[in-house]
């Protein structure tokens, strides 16, 4: 298909410009990085809690201070990479009318948003570098998986997590084509994220009702699963079914995103926003 | 002075008119703030789950009190302080700050009072409910003096928070494209839901002196529980005054920079 | 009323070159350069005068207005407005002036304009009776009627601009700076705004400085114009004299009573256009009489008119001349 070919040919240029943009917006990025330092706060909190009283999972495993350090350092890294801001972008563009310009381009806007978000990755990785060094210094590295296959699966789970995050962003962003602004919907989504994704605490130590609820929500597959795989919580046998579920979520959120976007744009074109 | 009271009344009136115009938003936002309050409590449940006696010096109920103060102060932050912050960033980006600077009234006052989100009153009600539940579970009522002290500390908290906000706004004069400042502020503020004794070393210093979250949530909670020392009170009040003075100075400096450097 | 001496405004801008490599380089060693937005201008303005600032984009007009209203501090030179130093921005000064920007608005977007008026009344401490009276006058002059009670976002651009003017005038400023007040408005609305501005000036004796891209605004409103170009003052005087200086030619249009061979026309002077039954000449002031006499004597003239060249053309010629003289350097924005 020629549309796919055209998109593929344009991608390198789009990525290059995207990286330049990410460099130009470094001040914003710094602010964003500073606003994702919550894992360090939680690290301090849980280290203190575990020093005072033992924290055990439902399976009877004990989480020590060092475990929490590993968990939250990795949480910071995963959060930097598995992230998307397309929802805010779409909201802004609908409001300012810039969306019309996007619709004029001979390339699917979802691809353009996606490549823009991915292009920020090099700068993001730069930010995670000191934390990787910290992983070495604290000796937390020894707790990470030690087989190539687990690391390969980790990469797959990272990509899956990013896709879920990105599709959710597109889906919620598309809602702004139906209502004034969907920023509040995103705020609600994020409130759930903080509780059910494993961002604020490992789901393994949560009360059982909470981990059950989390199991049926996409948050864990967006963020928690890659993090669990990175911290070595799963072996191959337990990881594979979870990965299958994750890619199920990728498909579901992908379909939802494309559908909402398509209907939204049709509405936008009918009513002129 | 009387003039500024009139101005504040007018700005509040405009916000009320706006809120009335978007009645549905009012309801939705009210419901949302309850939802957020609920999600603010969940991490506490996780920490104290299965009867862990988790935070040194703080029982579950006492820690709940801190969360109550966190919700209250967060309500003030998002209802009265952040909207104004958004307004300034907006003004700077669109270049309409000029109109504010042309007015013969204090610019800091004008921008600070330009927008309120009145539905955030729901957070205050939530916080009061939490206080009630906590004292009910503790089986006692707060002493009158302690209530008075905690109200005083609430004002100290609001003044400190406001001053910090002015400091951050001032940064927007130098680095214009900062739209997500309120996300930053909210996320740092998030640490305030825990009693300060959770944090050790550097973080403890950071949250007591640099970003004085202790002053905003832990100290008022201690006051209401009737276990705050007089030295803590003195430190809180003087810290708030220092912050207020410093922020005023920085604000004037930044405004001066804005008018001498921008095009 | 207004006195400006040796006014200069220079500032540093960061350059951000295109390309990935260049962006990376700029990250570590940002390049800056000095832009001379205003580079030494002098003028005085009498109380009650209406003065137009002319100049191409980026010439320094807006910068000058901003310095005059105290929003920008000059790098050098002295400025006084009715005895005040603008940059001190004291309340007494601010109550006397107002800046109207056609591209920016101060009205509260989601509320009716009347709310903004009321807020400005409180900020400027306008006594209630004076406020009510002035508001009534302005509302009538601008034929606003009930518009002031509809939310701003529902108003058309023209209606909004009228309300912007009212918001700017409720405190009765003695000095009015207007930056492109009619931009984006349709022709009839421009005429309404112009009439209003002139009447306000005449009624209250307010001093007015105006910048506009529409020459008609300036021609209708400003007996005196100041041309600013590349940050310097290149002309100060009447608009008419400026037009003569730039284009000392007249435009003569002949209508023919019978067909005329277009070939012969060029004998009488420069032909701007020639159609069936009509021809337009552009002739030097001094030779108009002579040339017209010759045409009348030799060709079948039914009618003739003598005009000055259109102002827009005069201006574009003035600015293109200055651009040609200018080496290709940056324009301040």
PDB file of N, CA and C in Angstrom, chain A residues 25 27-28 31 34-35 38 41 44-46 48-49 52-56 88 183-184 187-188 191 195 201 205-207 210, chain B residues 25 29 32 35-36 39 42-43 46-47 49 52-56 175 177-178 180 183-184 187 190-191 194 198-199 203 207:
ATOM      1  N   UNK A  25      12.839  21.799  23.361  1.00  0.00           N
ATOM      2  CA  UNK A  25      11.927  21.925  24.492  1.00  0.00           C
ATOM      3  C   UNK A  25      12.516  21.344  25.761  1.00  0.00           C
ATOM      4  N   UNK A  27      13.654  22.660  28.402  1.00  0.00           N
ATOM      5  CA  UNK A  27      13.197  23.256  29.663  1.00  0.00           C
ATOM      6  C   UNK A  27      11.908  22.588  30.129  1.00  0.00           C
ATOM      7  N   UNK A  28      10.987  22.386  29.179  1.00  0.00           N
ATOM      8  CA  UNK A  28       9.740  21.703  29.519  1.00  0.00           C
ATOM      9  C   UNK A  28      10.021  20.300  30.001  1.00  0.00           C
ATOM     10  N   UNK A  31      11.140  20.188  33.525  1.00  0.00           N
ATOM     11  CA  UNK A  31       9.999  20.334  34.423  1.00  0.00           C
ATOM     12  C   UNK A  31       9.253  19.012  34.535  1.00  0.00           C
ATOM     13  N   UNK A  34      11.180  16.556  36.596  1.00  0.00           N
ATOM     14  CA  UNK A  34      11.069  16.894  38.013  1.00  0.00           C
ATOM     15  C   UNK A  34       9.704  16.499  38.576  1.00  0.00           C
ATOM     16  N   UNK A  35       8.690  16.531  37.704  1.00  0.00           N
ATOM     17  CA  UNK A  35       7.359  16.193  38.212  1.00  0.00           C
ATOM     18  C   UNK A  35       7.114  14.687  38.198  1.00  0.00           C
ATOM     19  N   UNK A  38       8.233  11.244  41.842  1.00  0.00           N
ATOM     20  CA  UNK A  38       7.476  10.601  42.904  1.00  0.00           C
ATOM     21  C   UNK A  38       8.060   9.256  43.333  1.00  0.00           C
ATOM     22  N   UNK A  41      10.231   9.694  46.276  1.00  0.00           N
ATOM     23  CA  UNK A  41       9.486   9.938  47.520  1.00  0.00           C
ATOM     24  C   UNK A  41       8.975   8.607  48.073  1.00  0.00           C
ATOM     25  N   UNK A  44      11.632   6.543  49.635  1.00  0.00           N
ATOM     26  CA  UNK A  44      11.951   6.966  51.003  1.00  0.00           C
ATOM     27  C   UNK A  44      10.885   6.458  51.961  1.00  0.00           C
ATOM     28  N   UNK A  45       9.631   6.627  51.544  1.00  0.00           N
ATOM     29  CA  UNK A  45       8.520   6.207  52.400  1.00  0.00           C
ATOM     30  C   UNK A  45       8.605   4.724  52.735  1.00  0.00           C
ATOM     31  N   UNK A  46       8.701   3.905  51.681  1.00  0.00           N
ATOM     32  CA  UNK A  46       8.647   2.464  51.916  1.00  0.00           C
ATOM     33  C   UNK A  46       9.915   1.928  52.567  1.00  0.00           C
ATOM     34  N   UNK A  48      11.480   3.540  54.843  1.00  0.00           N
ATOM     35  CA  UNK A  48      11.248   3.849  56.257  1.00  0.00           C
ATOM     36  C   UNK A  48      10.273   2.852  56.866  1.00  0.00           C
ATOM     37  N   UNK A  49       9.184   2.600  56.133  1.00  0.00           N
ATOM     38  CA  UNK A  49       8.171   1.679  56.656  1.00  0.00           C
ATOM     39  C   UNK A  49       8.766   0.298  56.872  1.00  0.00           C
ATOM     40  N   UNK A  52      10.919  -0.226  59.848  1.00  0.00           N
ATOM     41  CA  UNK A  52      10.217  -0.180  61.126  1.00  0.00           C
ATOM     42  C   UNK A  52       9.456  -1.460  61.400  1.00  0.00           C
ATOM     43  N   UNK A  53       8.900  -2.014  60.323  1.00  0.00           N
ATOM     44  CA  UNK A  53       8.087  -3.215  60.482  1.00  0.00           C
ATOM     45  C   UNK A  53       8.184  -4.016  59.178  1.00  0.00           C
ATOM     46  N   UNK A  54       8.278  -5.368  59.242  1.00  0.00           N
ATOM     47  CA  UNK A  54       8.468  -6.129  58.003  1.00  0.00           C
ATOM     48  C   UNK A  54       7.256  -6.038  57.070  1.00  0.00           C
ATOM     49  N   UNK A  55       7.543  -5.882  55.776  1.00  0.00           N
ATOM     50  CA  UNK A  55       6.486  -5.814  54.777  1.00  0.00           C
ATOM     51  C   UNK A  55       6.513  -7.118  53.997  1.00  0.00           C
ATOM     52  N   UNK A  56       5.399  -7.860  54.054  1.00  0.00           N
ATOM     53  CA  UNK A  56       5.372  -9.131  53.337  1.00  0.00           C
ATOM     54  C   UNK A  56       4.258  -9.143  52.305  1.00  0.00           C
ATOM     55  N   UNK A  88      -2.777  15.564  25.742  1.00  0.00           N
ATOM     56  CA  UNK A  88      -2.680  17.016  25.941  1.00  0.00           C
ATOM     57  C   UNK A  88      -2.481  17.719  24.606  1.00  0.00           C
ATOM     58  N   UNK A 183      -9.254  17.060  29.278  1.00  0.00           N
ATOM     59  CA  UNK A 183      -8.148  17.073  30.243  1.00  0.00           C
ATOM     60  C   UNK A 183      -8.585  16.453  31.563  1.00  0.00           C
ATOM     61  N   UNK A 184      -9.826  16.738  31.938  1.00  0.00           N
ATOM     62  CA  UNK A 184     -10.310  16.217  33.216  1.00  0.00           C
ATOM     63  C   UNK A 184     -10.425  14.695  33.176  1.00  0.00           C
ATOM     64  N   UNK A 187      -7.171  13.474  33.888  1.00  0.00           N
ATOM     65  CA  UNK A 187      -6.851  13.589  35.314  1.00  0.00           C
ATOM     66  C   UNK A 187      -7.419  12.407  36.095  1.00  0.00           C
ATOM     67  N   UNK A 188      -8.664  12.028  35.739  1.00  0.00           N
ATOM     68  CA  UNK A 188      -9.283  10.881  36.398  1.00  0.00           C
ATOM     69  C   UNK A 188      -8.476   9.619  36.094  1.00  0.00           C
ATOM     70  N   UNK A 191      -5.392   9.567  38.168  1.00  0.00           N
ATOM     71  CA  UNK A 191      -5.656   9.245  39.577  1.00  0.00           C
ATOM     72  C   UNK A 191      -5.708   7.729  39.736  1.00  0.00           C
ATOM     73  N   UNK A 195      -2.879   4.718  41.692  1.00  0.00           N
ATOM     74  CA  UNK A 195      -3.274   3.712  42.666  1.00  0.00           C
ATOM     75  C   UNK A 195      -3.078   2.290  42.142  1.00  0.00           C
ATOM     76  N   UNK A 201       3.164   1.971  44.856  1.00  0.00           N
ATOM     77  CA  UNK A 201       3.615   0.858  45.701  1.00  0.00           C
ATOM     78  C   UNK A 201       3.563  -0.408  44.851  1.00  0.00           C
ATOM     79  N   UNK A 205       2.403  -6.039  47.408  1.00  0.00           N
ATOM     80  CA  UNK A 205       2.215  -5.829  48.849  1.00  0.00           C
ATOM     81  C   UNK A 205       0.882  -5.162  49.162  1.00  0.00           C
ATOM     82  N   UNK A 206       0.068  -4.925  48.118  1.00  0.00           N
ATOM     83  CA  UNK A 206      -1.223  -4.271  48.336  1.00  0.00           C
ATOM     84  C   UNK A 206      -2.196  -5.256  48.967  1.00  0.00           C
ATOM     85  N   UNK A 207      -3.224  -4.753  49.632  1.00  0.00           N
ATOM     86  CA  UNK A 207      -4.273  -5.647  50.138  1.00  0.00           C
ATOM     87  C   UNK A 207      -4.847  -6.457  48.982  1.00  0.00           C
ATOM     88  N   UNK A 210      -7.265  -4.963  46.449  1.00  0.00           N
ATOM     89  CA  UNK A 210      -6.711  -3.979  45.530  1.00  0.00           C
ATOM     90  C   UNK A 210      -5.982  -4.655  44.373  1.00  0.00           C
TER      91      UNK A 210
ATOM     92  N   UNK B  25     -20.156  21.435  34.957  1.00  0.00           N
ATOM     93  CA  UNK B  25     -18.767  21.332  35.397  1.00  0.00           C
ATOM     94  C   UNK B  25     -18.698  21.372  36.909  1.00  0.00           C
ATOM     95  N   UNK B  29     -17.028  18.451  38.750  1.00  0.00           N
ATOM     96  CA  UNK B  29     -15.800  18.741  39.484  1.00  0.00           C
ATOM     97  C   UNK B  29     -15.952  18.441  40.969  1.00  0.00           C
ATOM     98  N   UNK B  32     -15.604  14.833  41.237  1.00  0.00           N
ATOM     99  CA  UNK B  32     -14.209  14.458  41.006  1.00  0.00           C
ATOM    100  C   UNK B  32     -13.360  14.696  42.238  1.00  0.00           C
ATOM    101  N   UNK B  35     -13.642  11.925  44.478  1.00  0.00           N
ATOM    102  CA  UNK B  35     -12.912  10.777  43.944  1.00  0.00           C
ATOM    103  C   UNK B  35     -11.419  10.901  44.238  1.00  0.00           C
ATOM    104  N   UNK B  36     -10.900  12.098  44.008  1.00  0.00           N
ATOM    105  CA  UNK B  36      -9.470  12.318  44.274  1.00  0.00           C
ATOM    106  C   UNK B  36      -9.145  12.157  45.749  1.00  0.00           C
ATOM    107  N   UNK B  39      -8.824   8.540  46.351  1.00  0.00           N
ATOM    108  CA  UNK B  39      -7.558   7.960  45.908  1.00  0.00           C
ATOM    109  C   UNK B  39      -6.391   8.462  46.759  1.00  0.00           C
ATOM    110  N   UNK B  42      -6.145   5.887  49.709  1.00  0.00           N
ATOM    111  CA  UNK B  42      -5.789   4.488  49.444  1.00  0.00           C
ATOM    112  C   UNK B  42      -4.337   4.117  49.801  1.00  0.00           C
ATOM    113  N   UNK B  43      -3.336   4.921  49.388  1.00  0.00           N
ATOM    114  CA  UNK B  43      -1.961   4.544  49.745  1.00  0.00           C
ATOM    115  C   UNK B  43      -1.770   4.371  51.245  1.00  0.00           C
ATOM    116  N   UNK B  46      -2.788   1.022  52.184  1.00  0.00           N
ATOM    117  CA  UNK B  46      -1.782   0.032  51.793  1.00  0.00           C
ATOM    118  C   UNK B  46      -0.660  -0.005  52.816  1.00  0.00           C
ATOM    119  N   UNK B  47      -0.230   1.184  53.253  1.00  0.00           N
ATOM    120  CA  UNK B  47       0.865   1.230  54.223  1.00  0.00           C
ATOM    121  C   UNK B  47       0.466   0.553  55.523  1.00  0.00           C
ATOM    122  N   UNK B  49      -1.827  -1.699  55.910  1.00  0.00           N
ATOM    123  CA  UNK B  49      -2.589  -2.920  55.696  1.00  0.00           C
ATOM    124  C   UNK B  49      -2.116  -4.061  56.593  1.00  0.00           C
ATOM    125  N   UNK B  52      -0.032  -3.534  60.019  1.00  0.00           N
ATOM    126  CA  UNK B  52       1.353  -3.065  60.184  1.00  0.00           C
ATOM    127  C   UNK B  52       1.335  -1.770  61.003  1.00  0.00           C
ATOM    128  N   UNK B  53       2.189  -1.661  61.982  1.00  0.00           N
ATOM    129  CA  UNK B  53       2.340  -0.394  62.704  1.00  0.00           C
ATOM    130  C   UNK B  53       3.442   0.360  61.990  1.00  0.00           C
ATOM    131  N   UNK B  54       3.075   1.064  60.923  1.00  0.00           N
ATOM    132  CA  UNK B  54       4.081   1.326  59.907  1.00  0.00           C
ATOM    133  C   UNK B  54       4.932   2.573  60.066  1.00  0.00           C
ATOM    134  N   UNK B  55       4.352   3.671  60.485  1.00  0.00           N
ATOM    135  CA  UNK B  55       5.135   4.910  60.511  1.00  0.00           C
ATOM    136  C   UNK B  55       5.440   5.287  61.943  1.00  0.00           C
ATOM    137  N   UNK B  56       6.742   5.422  62.265  1.00  0.00           N
ATOM    138  CA  UNK B  56       7.137   5.691  63.646  1.00  0.00           C
ATOM    139  C   UNK B  56       6.392   6.897  64.210  1.00  0.00           C
ATOM    140  N   UNK B 175      11.906  31.741  31.815  1.00  0.00           N
ATOM    141  CA  UNK B 175      11.728  30.647  30.868  1.00  0.00           C
ATOM    142  C   UNK B 175      10.252  30.622  30.515  1.00  0.00           C
ATOM    143  N   UNK B 177       8.236  29.236  28.210  1.00  0.00           N
ATOM    144  CA  UNK B 177       7.388  28.115  27.819  1.00  0.00           C
ATOM    145  C   UNK B 177       7.244  27.055  28.898  1.00  0.00           C
ATOM    146  N   UNK B 178       6.716  27.437  30.025  1.00  0.00           N
ATOM    147  CA  UNK B 178       6.486  26.452  31.072  1.00  0.00           C
ATOM    148  C   UNK B 178       4.996  26.323  31.304  1.00  0.00           C
ATOM    149  N   UNK B 180       3.517  23.313  32.027  1.00  0.00           N
ATOM    150  CA  UNK B 180       3.187  22.220  32.935  1.00  0.00           C
ATOM    151  C   UNK B 180       3.687  22.466  34.350  1.00  0.00           C
ATOM    152  N   UNK B 183       1.663  20.930  37.116  1.00  0.00           N
ATOM    153  CA  UNK B 183       1.880  19.495  37.325  1.00  0.00           C
ATOM    154  C   UNK B 183       3.081  19.271  38.238  1.00  0.00           C
ATOM    155  N   UNK B 184       4.125  20.057  37.992  1.00  0.00           N
ATOM    156  CA  UNK B 184       5.320  19.958  38.822  1.00  0.00           C
ATOM    157  C   UNK B 184       4.974  20.243  40.279  1.00  0.00           C
ATOM    158  N   UNK B 187       2.901  17.608  41.896  1.00  0.00           N
ATOM    159  CA  UNK B 187       3.571  16.336  42.146  1.00  0.00           C
ATOM    160  C   UNK B 187       4.551  16.446  43.301  1.00  0.00           C
ATOM    161  N   UNK B 190       2.665  16.389  46.495  1.00  0.00           N
ATOM    162  CA  UNK B 190       2.115  15.077  46.807  1.00  0.00           C
ATOM    163  C   UNK B 190       2.791  14.409  48.003  1.00  0.00           C
ATOM    164  N   UNK B 191       4.069  14.703  48.200  1.00  0.00           N
ATOM    165  CA  UNK B 191       4.793  14.091  49.316  1.00  0.00           C
ATOM    166  C   UNK B 191       4.210  14.536  50.653  1.00  0.00           C
ATOM    167  N   UNK B 194       2.264  12.412  53.622  1.00  0.00           N
ATOM    168  CA  UNK B 194       2.875  11.576  54.645  1.00  0.00           C
ATOM    169  C   UNK B 194       3.409  12.428  55.778  1.00  0.00           C
ATOM    170  N   UNK B 198       8.449  10.258  58.253  1.00  0.00           N
ATOM    171  CA  UNK B 198       8.747   9.200  57.301  1.00  0.00           C
ATOM    172  C   UNK B 198      10.086   9.450  56.623  1.00  0.00           C
ATOM    173  N   UNK B 199      10.362  10.706  56.411  1.00  0.00           N
ATOM    174  CA  UNK B 199      11.555  11.045  55.621  1.00  0.00           C
ATOM    175  C   UNK B 199      12.766  11.229  56.505  1.00  0.00           C
ATOM    176  N   UNK B 203      16.006  14.367  52.546  1.00  0.00           N
ATOM    177  CA  UNK B 203      14.606  14.619  52.215  1.00  0.00           C
ATOM    178  C   UNK B 203      13.896  15.345  53.353  1.00  0.00           C
ATOM    179  N   UNK B 207      12.030  18.853  52.851  1.00  0.00           N
ATOM    180  CA  UNK B 207      10.607  19.090  53.061  1.00  0.00           C
ATOM    181  C   UNK B 207      10.301  19.923  54.296  1.00  0.00           C
TER     182      UNK B 207
END
